PDB file of N, CA, C and O in Angstrom:
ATOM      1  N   UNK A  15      21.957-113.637  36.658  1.00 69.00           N
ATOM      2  CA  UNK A  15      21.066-112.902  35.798  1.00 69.00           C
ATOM      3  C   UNK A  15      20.347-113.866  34.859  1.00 69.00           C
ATOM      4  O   UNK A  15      20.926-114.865  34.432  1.00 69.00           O
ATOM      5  N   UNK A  16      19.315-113.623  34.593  1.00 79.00           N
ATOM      6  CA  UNK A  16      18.327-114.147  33.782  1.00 79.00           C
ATOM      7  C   UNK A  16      18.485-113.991  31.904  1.00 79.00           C
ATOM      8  O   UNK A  16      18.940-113.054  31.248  1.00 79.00           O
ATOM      9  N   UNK A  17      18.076-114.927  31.584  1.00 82.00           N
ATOM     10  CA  UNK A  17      18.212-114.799  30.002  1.00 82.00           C
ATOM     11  C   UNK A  17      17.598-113.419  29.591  1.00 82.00           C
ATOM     12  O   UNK A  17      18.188-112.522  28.989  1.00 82.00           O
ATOM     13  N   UNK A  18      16.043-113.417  30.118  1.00 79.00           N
ATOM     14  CA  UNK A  18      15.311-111.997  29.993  1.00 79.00           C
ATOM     15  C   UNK A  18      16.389-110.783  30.495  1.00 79.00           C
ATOM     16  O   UNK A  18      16.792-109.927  29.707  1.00 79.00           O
ATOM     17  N   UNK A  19      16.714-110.823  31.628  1.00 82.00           N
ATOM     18  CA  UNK A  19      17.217-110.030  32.211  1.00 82.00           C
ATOM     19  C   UNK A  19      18.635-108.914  30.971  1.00 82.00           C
ATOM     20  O   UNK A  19      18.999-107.788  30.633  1.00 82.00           O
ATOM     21  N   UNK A  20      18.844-110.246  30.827  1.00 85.00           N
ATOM     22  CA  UNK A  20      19.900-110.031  29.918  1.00 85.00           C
ATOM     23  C   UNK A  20      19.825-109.326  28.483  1.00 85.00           C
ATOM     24  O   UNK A  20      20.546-108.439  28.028  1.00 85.00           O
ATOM     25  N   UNK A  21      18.689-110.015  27.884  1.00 82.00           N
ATOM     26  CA  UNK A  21      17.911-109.248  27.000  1.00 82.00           C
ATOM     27  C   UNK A  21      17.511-108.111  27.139  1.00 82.00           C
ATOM     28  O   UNK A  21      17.988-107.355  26.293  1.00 82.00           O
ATOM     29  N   UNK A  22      16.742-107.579  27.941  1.00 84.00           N
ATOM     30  CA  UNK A  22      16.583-106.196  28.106  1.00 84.00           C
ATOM     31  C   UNK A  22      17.461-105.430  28.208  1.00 84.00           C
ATOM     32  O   UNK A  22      17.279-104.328  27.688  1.00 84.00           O
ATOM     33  N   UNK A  23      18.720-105.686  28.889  1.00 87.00           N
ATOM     34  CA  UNK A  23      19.643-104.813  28.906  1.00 87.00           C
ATOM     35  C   UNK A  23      20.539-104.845  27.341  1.00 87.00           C
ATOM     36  O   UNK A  23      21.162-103.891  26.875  1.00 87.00           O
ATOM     37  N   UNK A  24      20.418-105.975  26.828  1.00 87.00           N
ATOM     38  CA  UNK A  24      20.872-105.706  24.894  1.00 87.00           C
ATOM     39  C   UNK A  24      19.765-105.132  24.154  1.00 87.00           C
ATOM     40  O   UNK A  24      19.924-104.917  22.952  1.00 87.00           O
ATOM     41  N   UNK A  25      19.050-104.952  24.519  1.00 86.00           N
ATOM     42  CA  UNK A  25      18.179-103.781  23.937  1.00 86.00           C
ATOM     43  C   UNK A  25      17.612-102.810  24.160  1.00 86.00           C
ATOM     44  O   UNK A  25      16.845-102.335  23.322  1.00 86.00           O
ATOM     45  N   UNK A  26      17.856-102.141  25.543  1.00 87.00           N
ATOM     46  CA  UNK A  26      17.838-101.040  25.710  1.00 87.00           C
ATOM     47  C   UNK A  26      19.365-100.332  25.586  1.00 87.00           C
ATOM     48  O   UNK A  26      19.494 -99.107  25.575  1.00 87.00           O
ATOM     49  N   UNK A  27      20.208-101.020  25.518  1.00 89.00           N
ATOM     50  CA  UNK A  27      21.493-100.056  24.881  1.00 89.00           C
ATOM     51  C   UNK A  27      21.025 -99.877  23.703  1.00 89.00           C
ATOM     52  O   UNK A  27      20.847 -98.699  23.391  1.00 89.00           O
ATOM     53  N   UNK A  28      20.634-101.073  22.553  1.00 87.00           N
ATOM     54  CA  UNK A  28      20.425-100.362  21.663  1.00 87.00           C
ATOM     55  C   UNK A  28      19.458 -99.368  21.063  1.00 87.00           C
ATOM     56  O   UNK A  28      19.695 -98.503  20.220  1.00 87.00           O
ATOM     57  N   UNK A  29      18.318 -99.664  21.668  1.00 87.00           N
ATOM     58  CA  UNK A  29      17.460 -98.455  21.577  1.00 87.00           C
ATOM     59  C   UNK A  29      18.427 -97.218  21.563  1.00 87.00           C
ATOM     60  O   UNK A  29      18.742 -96.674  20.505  1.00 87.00           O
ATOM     61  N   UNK A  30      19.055 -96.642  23.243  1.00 90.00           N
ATOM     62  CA  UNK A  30      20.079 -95.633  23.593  1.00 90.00           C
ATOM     63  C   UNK A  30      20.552 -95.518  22.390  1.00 90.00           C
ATOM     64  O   UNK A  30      20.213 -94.681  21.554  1.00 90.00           O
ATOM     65  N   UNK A  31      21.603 -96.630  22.244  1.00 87.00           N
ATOM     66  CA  UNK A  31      22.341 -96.310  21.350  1.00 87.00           C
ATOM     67  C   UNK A  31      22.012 -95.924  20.077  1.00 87.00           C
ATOM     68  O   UNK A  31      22.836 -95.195  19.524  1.00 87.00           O
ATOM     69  N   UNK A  32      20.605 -96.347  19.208  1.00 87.00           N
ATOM     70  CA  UNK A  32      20.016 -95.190  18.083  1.00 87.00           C
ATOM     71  C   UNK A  32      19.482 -93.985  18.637  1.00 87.00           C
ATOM     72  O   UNK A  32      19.033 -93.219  17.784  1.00 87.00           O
ATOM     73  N   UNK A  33      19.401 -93.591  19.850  1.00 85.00           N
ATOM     74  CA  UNK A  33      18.610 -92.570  20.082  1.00 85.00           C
ATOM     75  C   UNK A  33      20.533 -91.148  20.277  1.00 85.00           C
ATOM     76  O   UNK A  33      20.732 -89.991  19.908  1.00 85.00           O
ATOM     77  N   UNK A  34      21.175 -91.911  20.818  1.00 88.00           N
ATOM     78  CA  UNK A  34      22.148 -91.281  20.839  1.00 88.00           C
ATOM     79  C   UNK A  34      22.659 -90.724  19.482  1.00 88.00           C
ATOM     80  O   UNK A  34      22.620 -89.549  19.116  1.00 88.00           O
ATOM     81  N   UNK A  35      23.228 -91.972  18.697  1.00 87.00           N
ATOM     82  CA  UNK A  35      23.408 -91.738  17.314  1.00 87.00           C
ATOM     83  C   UNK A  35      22.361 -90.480  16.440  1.00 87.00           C
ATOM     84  O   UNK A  35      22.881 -89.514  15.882  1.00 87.00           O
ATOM     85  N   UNK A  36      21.356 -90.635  16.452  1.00 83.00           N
ATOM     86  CA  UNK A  36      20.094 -90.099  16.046  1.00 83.00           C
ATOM     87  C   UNK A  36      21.129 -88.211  16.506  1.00 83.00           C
ATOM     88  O   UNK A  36      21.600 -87.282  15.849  1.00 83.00           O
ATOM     89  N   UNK A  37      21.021 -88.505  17.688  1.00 84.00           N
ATOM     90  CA  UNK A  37      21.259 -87.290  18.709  1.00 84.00           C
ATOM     91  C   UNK A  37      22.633 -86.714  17.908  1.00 84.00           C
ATOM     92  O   UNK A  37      22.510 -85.827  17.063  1.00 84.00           O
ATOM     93  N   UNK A  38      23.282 -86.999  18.074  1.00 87.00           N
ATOM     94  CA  UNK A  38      24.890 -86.924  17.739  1.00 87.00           C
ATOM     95  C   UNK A  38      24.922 -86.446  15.940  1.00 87.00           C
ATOM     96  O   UNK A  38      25.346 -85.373  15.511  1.00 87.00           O
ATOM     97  N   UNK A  39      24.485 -87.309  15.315  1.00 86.00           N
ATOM     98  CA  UNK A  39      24.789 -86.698  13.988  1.00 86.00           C
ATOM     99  C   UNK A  39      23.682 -86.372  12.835  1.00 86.00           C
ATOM    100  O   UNK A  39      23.814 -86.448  11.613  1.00 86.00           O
ATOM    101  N   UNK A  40      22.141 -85.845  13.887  1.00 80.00           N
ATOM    102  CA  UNK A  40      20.953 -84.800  13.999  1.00 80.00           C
ATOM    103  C   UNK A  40      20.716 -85.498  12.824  1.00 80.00           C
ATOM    104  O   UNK A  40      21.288 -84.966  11.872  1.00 80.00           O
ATOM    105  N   UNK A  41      20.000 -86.626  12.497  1.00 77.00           N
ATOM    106  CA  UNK A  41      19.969 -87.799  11.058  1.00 77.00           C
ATOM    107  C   UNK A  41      18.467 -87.605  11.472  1.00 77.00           C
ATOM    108  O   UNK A  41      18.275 -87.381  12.667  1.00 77.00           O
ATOM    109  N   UNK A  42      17.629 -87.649  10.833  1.00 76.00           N
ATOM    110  CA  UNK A  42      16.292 -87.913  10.727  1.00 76.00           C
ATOM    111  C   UNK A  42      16.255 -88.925   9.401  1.00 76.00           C
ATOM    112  O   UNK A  42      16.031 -88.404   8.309  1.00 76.00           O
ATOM    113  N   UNK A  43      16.442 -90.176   9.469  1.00 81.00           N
ATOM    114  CA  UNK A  43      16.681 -91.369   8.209  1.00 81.00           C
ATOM    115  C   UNK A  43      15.364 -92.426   8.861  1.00 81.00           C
ATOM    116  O   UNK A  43      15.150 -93.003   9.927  1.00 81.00           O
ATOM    117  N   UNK A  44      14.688 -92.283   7.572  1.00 80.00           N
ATOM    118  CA  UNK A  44      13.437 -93.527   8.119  1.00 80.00           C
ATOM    119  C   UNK A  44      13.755 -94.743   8.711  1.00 80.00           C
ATOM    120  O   UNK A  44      12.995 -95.335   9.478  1.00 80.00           O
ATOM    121  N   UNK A  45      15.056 -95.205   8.317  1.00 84.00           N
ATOM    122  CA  UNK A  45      15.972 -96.184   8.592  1.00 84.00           C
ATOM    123  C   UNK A  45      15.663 -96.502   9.853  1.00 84.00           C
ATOM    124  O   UNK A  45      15.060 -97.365  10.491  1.00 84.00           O
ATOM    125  N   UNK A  46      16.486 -95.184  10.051  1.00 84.00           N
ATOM    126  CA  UNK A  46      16.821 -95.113  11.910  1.00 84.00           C
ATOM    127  C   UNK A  46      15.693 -95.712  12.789  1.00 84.00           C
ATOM    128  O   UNK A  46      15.683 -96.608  13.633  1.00 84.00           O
ATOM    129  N   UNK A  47      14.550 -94.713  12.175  1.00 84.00           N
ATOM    130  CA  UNK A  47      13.250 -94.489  13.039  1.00 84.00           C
ATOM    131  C   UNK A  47      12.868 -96.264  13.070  1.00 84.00           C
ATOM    132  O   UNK A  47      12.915 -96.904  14.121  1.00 84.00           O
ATOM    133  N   UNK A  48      12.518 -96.844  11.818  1.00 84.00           N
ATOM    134  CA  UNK A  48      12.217 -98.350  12.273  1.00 84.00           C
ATOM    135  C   UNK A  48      12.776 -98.903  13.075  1.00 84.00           C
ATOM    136  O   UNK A  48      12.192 -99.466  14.001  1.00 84.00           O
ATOM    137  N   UNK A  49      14.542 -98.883  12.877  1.00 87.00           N
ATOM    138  CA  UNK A  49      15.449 -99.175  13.850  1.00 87.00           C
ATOM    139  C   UNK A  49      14.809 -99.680  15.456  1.00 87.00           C
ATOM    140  O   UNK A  49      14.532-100.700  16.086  1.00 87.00           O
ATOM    141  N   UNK A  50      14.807 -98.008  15.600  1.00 87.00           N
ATOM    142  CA  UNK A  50      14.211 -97.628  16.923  1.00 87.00           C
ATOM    143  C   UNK A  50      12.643 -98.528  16.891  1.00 87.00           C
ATOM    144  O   UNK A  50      12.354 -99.209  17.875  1.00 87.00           O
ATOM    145  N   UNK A  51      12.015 -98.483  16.099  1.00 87.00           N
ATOM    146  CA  UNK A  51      10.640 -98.914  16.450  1.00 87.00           C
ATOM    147  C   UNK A  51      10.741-100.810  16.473  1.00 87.00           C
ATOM    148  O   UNK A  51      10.024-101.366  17.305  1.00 87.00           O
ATOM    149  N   UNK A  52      11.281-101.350  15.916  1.00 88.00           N
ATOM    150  CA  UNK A  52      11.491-102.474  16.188  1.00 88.00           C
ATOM    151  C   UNK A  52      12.782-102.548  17.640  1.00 88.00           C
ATOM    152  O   UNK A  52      12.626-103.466  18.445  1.00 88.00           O
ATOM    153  N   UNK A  53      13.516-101.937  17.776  1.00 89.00           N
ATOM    154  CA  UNK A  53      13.942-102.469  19.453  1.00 89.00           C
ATOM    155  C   UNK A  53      12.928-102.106  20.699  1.00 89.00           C
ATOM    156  O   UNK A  53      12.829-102.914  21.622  1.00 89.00           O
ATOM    157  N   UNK A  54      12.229-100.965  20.712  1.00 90.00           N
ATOM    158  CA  UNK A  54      10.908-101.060  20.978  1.00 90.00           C
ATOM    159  C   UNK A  54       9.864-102.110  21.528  1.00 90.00           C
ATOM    160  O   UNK A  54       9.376-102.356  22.631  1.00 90.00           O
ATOM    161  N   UNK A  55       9.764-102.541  20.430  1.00 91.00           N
ATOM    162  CA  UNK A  55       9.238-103.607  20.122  1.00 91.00           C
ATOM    163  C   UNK A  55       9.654-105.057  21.264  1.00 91.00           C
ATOM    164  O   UNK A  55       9.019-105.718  22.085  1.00 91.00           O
ATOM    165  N   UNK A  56      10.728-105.048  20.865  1.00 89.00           N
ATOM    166  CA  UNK A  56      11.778-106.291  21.392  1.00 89.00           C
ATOM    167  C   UNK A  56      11.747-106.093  22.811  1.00 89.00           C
ATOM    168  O   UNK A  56      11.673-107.062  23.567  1.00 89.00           O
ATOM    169  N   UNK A  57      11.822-104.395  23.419  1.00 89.00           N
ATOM    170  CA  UNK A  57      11.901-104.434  24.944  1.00 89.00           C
ATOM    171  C   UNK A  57      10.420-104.849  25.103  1.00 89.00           C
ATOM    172  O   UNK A  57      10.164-105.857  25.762  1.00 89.00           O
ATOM    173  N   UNK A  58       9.535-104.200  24.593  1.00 90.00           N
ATOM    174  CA  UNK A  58       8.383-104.440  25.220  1.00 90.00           C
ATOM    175  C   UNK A  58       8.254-106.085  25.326  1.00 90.00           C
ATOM    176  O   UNK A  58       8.538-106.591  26.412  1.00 90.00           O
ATOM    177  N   UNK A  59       7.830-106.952  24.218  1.00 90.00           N
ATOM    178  CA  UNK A  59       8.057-108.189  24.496  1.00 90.00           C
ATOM    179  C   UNK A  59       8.592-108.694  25.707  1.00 90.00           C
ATOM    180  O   UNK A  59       7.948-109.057  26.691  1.00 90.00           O
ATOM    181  N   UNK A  60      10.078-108.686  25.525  1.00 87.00           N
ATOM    182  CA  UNK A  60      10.979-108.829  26.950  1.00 87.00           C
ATOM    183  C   UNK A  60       9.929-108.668  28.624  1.00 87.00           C
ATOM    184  O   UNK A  60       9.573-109.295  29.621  1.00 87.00           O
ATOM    185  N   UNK A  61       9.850-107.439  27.989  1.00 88.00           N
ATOM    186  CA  UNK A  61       8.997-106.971  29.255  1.00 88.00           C
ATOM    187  C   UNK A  61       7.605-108.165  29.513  1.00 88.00           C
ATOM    188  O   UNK A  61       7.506-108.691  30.621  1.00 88.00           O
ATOM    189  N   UNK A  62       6.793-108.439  28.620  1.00 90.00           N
ATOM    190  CA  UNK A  62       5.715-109.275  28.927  1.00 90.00           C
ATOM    191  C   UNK A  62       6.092-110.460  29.291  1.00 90.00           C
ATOM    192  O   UNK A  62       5.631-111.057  30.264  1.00 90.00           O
ATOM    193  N   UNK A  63       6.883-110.844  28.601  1.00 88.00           N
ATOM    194  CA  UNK A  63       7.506-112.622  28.993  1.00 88.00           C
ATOM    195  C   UNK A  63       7.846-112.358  30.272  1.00 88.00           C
ATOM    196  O   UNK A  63       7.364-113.050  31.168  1.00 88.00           O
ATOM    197  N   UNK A  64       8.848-111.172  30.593  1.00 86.00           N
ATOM    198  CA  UNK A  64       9.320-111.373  32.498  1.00 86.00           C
ATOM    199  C   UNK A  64       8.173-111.197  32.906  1.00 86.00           C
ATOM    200  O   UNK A  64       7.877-112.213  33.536  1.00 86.00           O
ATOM    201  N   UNK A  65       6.670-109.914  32.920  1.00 88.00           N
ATOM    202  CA  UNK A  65       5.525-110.266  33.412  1.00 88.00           C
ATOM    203  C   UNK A  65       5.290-111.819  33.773  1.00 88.00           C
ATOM    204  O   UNK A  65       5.553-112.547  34.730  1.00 88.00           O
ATOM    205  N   UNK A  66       4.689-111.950  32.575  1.00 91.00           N
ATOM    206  CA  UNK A  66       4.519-113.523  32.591  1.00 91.00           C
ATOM    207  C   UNK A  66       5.203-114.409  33.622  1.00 91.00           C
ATOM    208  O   UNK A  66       4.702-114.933  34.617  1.00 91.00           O
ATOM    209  N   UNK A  67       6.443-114.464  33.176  1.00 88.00           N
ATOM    210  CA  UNK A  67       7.219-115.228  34.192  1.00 88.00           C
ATOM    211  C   UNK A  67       6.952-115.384  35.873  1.00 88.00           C
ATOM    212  O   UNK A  67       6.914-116.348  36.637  1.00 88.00           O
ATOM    213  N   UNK A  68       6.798-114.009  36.017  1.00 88.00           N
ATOM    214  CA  UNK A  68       6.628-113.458  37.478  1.00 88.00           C
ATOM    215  C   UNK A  68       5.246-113.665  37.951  1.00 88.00           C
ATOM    216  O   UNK A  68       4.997-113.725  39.155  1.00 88.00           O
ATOM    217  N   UNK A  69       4.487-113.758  37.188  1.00 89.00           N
ATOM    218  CA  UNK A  69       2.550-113.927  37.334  1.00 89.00           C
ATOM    219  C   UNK A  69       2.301-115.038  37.152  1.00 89.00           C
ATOM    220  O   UNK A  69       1.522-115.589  37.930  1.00 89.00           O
ATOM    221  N   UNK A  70       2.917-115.820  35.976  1.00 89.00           N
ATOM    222  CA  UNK A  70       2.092-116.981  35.197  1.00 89.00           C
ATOM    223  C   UNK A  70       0.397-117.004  35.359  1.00 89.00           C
ATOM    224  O   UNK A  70      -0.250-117.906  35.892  1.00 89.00           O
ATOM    225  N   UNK A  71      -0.203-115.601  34.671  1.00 89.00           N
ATOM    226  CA  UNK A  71      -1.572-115.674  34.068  1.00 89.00           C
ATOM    227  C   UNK A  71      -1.261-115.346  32.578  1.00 89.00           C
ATOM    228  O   UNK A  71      -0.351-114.658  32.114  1.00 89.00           O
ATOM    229  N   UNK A  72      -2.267-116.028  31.951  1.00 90.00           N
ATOM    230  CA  UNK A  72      -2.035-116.275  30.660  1.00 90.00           C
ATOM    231  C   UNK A  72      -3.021-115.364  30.414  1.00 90.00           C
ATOM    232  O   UNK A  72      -2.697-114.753  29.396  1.00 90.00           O
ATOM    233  N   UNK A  73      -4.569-114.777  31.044  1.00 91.00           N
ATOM    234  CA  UNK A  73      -5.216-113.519  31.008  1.00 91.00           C
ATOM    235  C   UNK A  73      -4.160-112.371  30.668  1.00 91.00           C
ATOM    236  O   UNK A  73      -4.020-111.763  29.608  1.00 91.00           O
ATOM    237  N   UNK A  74      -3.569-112.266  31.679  1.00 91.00           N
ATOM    238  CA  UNK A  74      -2.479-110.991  31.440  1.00 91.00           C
ATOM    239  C   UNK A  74      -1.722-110.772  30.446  1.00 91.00           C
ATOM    240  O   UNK A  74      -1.481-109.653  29.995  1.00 91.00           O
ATOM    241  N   UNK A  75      -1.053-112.390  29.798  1.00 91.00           N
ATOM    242  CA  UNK A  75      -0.364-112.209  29.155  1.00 91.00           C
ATOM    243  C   UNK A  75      -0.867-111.636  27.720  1.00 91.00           C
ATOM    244  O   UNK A  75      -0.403-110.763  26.987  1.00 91.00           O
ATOM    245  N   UNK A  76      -2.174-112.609  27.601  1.00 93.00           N
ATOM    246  CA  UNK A  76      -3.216-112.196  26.086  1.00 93.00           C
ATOM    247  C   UNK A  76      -3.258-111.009  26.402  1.00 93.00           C
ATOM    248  O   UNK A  76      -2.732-110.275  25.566  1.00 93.00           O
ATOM    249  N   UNK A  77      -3.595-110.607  27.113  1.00 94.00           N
ATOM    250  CA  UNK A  77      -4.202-108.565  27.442  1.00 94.00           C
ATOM    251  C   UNK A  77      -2.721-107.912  26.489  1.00 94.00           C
ATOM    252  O   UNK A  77      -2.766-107.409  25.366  1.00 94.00           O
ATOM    253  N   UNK A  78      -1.222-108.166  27.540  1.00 92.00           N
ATOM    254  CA  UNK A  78      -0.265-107.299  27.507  1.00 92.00           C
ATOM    255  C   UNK A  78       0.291-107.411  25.881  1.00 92.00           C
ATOM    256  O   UNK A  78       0.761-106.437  25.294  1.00 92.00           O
ATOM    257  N   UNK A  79       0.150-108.803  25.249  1.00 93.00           N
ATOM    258  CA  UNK A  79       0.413-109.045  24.034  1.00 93.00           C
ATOM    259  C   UNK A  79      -0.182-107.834  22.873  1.00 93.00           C
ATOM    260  O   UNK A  79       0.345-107.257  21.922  1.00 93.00           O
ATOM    261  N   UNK A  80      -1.907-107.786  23.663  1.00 95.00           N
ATOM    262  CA  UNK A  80      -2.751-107.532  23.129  1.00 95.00           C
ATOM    263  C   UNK A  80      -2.382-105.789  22.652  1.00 95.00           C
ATOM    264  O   UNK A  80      -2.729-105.295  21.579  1.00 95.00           O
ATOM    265  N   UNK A  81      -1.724-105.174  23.580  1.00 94.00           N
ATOM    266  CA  UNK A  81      -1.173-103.942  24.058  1.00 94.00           C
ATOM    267  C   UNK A  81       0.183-103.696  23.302  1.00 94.00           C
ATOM    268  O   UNK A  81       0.607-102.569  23.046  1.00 94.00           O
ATOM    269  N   UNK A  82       0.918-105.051  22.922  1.00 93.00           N
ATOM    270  CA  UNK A  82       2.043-104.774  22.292  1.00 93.00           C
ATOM    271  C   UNK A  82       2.299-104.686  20.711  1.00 93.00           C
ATOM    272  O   UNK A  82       3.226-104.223  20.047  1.00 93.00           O
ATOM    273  N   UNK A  83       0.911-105.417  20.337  1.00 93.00           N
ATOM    274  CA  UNK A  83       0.204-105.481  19.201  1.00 93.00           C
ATOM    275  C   UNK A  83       0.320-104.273  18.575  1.00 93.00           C
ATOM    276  O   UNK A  83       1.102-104.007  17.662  1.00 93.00           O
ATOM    277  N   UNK A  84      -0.658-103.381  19.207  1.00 94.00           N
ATOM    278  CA  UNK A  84      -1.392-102.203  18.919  1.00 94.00           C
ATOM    279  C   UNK A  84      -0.714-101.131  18.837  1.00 94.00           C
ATOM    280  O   UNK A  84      -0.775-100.205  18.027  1.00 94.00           O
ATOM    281  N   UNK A  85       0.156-101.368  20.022  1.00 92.00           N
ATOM    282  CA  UNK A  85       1.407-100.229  19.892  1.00 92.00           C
ATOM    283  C   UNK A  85       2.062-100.028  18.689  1.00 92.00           C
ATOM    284  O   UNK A  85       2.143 -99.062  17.931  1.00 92.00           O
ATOM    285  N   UNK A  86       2.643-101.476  18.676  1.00 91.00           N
ATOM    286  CA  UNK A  86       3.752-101.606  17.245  1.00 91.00           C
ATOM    287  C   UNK A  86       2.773-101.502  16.003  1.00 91.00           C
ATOM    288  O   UNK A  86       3.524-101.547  15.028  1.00 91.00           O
ATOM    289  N   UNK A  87       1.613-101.398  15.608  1.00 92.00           N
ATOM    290  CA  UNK A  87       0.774-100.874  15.184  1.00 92.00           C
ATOM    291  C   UNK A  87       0.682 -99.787  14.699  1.00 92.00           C
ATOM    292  O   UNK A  87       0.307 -99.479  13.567  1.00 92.00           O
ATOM    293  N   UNK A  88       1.215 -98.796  16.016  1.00 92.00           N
ATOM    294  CA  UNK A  88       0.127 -97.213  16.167  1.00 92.00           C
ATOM    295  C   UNK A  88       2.058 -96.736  15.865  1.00 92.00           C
ATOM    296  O   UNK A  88       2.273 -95.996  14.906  1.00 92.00           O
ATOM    297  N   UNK A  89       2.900 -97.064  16.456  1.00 89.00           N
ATOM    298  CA  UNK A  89       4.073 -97.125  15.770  1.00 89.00           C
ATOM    299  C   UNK A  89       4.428 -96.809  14.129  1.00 89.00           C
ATOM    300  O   UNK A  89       4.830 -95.753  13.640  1.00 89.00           O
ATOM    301  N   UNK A  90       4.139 -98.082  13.472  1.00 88.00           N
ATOM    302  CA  UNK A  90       4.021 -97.824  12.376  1.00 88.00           C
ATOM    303  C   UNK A  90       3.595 -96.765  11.421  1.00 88.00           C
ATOM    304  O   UNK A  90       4.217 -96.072  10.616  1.00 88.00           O
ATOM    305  N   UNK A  91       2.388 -96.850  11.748  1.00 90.00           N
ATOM    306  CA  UNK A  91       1.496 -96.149  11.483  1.00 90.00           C
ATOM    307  C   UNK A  91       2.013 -94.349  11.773  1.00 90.00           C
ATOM    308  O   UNK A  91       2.006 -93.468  10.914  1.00 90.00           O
ATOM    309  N   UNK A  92       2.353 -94.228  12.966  1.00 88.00           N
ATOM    310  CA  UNK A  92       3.095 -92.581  13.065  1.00 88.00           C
ATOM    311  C   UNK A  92       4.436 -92.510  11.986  1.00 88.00           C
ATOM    312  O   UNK A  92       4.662 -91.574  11.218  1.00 88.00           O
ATOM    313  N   UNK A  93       5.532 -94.165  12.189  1.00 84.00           N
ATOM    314  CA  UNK A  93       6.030 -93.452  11.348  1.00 84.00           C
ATOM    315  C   UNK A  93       6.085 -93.612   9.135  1.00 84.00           C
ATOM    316  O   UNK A  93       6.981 -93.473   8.302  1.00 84.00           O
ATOM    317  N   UNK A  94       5.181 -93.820   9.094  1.00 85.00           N
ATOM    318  CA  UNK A  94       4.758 -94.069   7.739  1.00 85.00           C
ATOM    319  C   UNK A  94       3.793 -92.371   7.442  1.00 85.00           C
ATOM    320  O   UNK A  94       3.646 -91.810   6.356  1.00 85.00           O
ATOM    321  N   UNK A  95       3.280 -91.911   8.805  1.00 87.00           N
ATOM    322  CA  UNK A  95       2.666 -90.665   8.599  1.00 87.00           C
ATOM    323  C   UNK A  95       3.856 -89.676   8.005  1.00 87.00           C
ATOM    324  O   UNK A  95       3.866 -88.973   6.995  1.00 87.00           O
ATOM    325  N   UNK A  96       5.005 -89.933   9.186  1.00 79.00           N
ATOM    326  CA  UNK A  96       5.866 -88.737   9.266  1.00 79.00           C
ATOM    327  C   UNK A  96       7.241 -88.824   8.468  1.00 79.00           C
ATOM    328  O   UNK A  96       8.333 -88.346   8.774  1.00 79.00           O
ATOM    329  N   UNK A  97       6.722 -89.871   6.915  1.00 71.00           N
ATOM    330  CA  UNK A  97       7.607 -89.917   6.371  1.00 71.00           C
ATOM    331  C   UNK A  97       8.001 -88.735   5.204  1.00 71.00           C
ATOM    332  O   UNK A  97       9.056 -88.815   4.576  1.00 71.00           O
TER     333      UNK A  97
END
């Protein structure tokens, strides 16, 4: 297994694992929600670097960055609305 490989799977438990928690003891804590929005974050990354890895275009990579940007962005931004 791959370093990436590996990574993704420590952060999509934890994503799960706040989304479970979240689930389990019905918490709506802004806390949480960043929580969640920064592992997010971390998979997506993950995700572009293995892109990358697998492509090596650096077009793609600026684009997907460009995409991960905006998200964690539009992220924010929802949860600063729905505070």
């Amino acid at each position: 297994m791959t370093k990436i490989t590996i990574f993704r799977i420590i952060t999509t438990l934890g994503l799960l694992g706040t989304f479970l928690y979240k689930f389990v003891t019905d918490t709506s804590s802004i806390y949480l929600s960043i929580i969640q929005a920064v592992f997010l974050v971390i998979l997506w990354i993950a995700l572009v670097v293995d892109r990358y890895n697998n492509i090596r275009s650096k077009s793609y990579l600026k684009w997907d960055l460009f995409l991960v940007g905006v998200s964690a962005l539009l992220l924010v931004a929802i949860i600063a609305l729905f505070r």
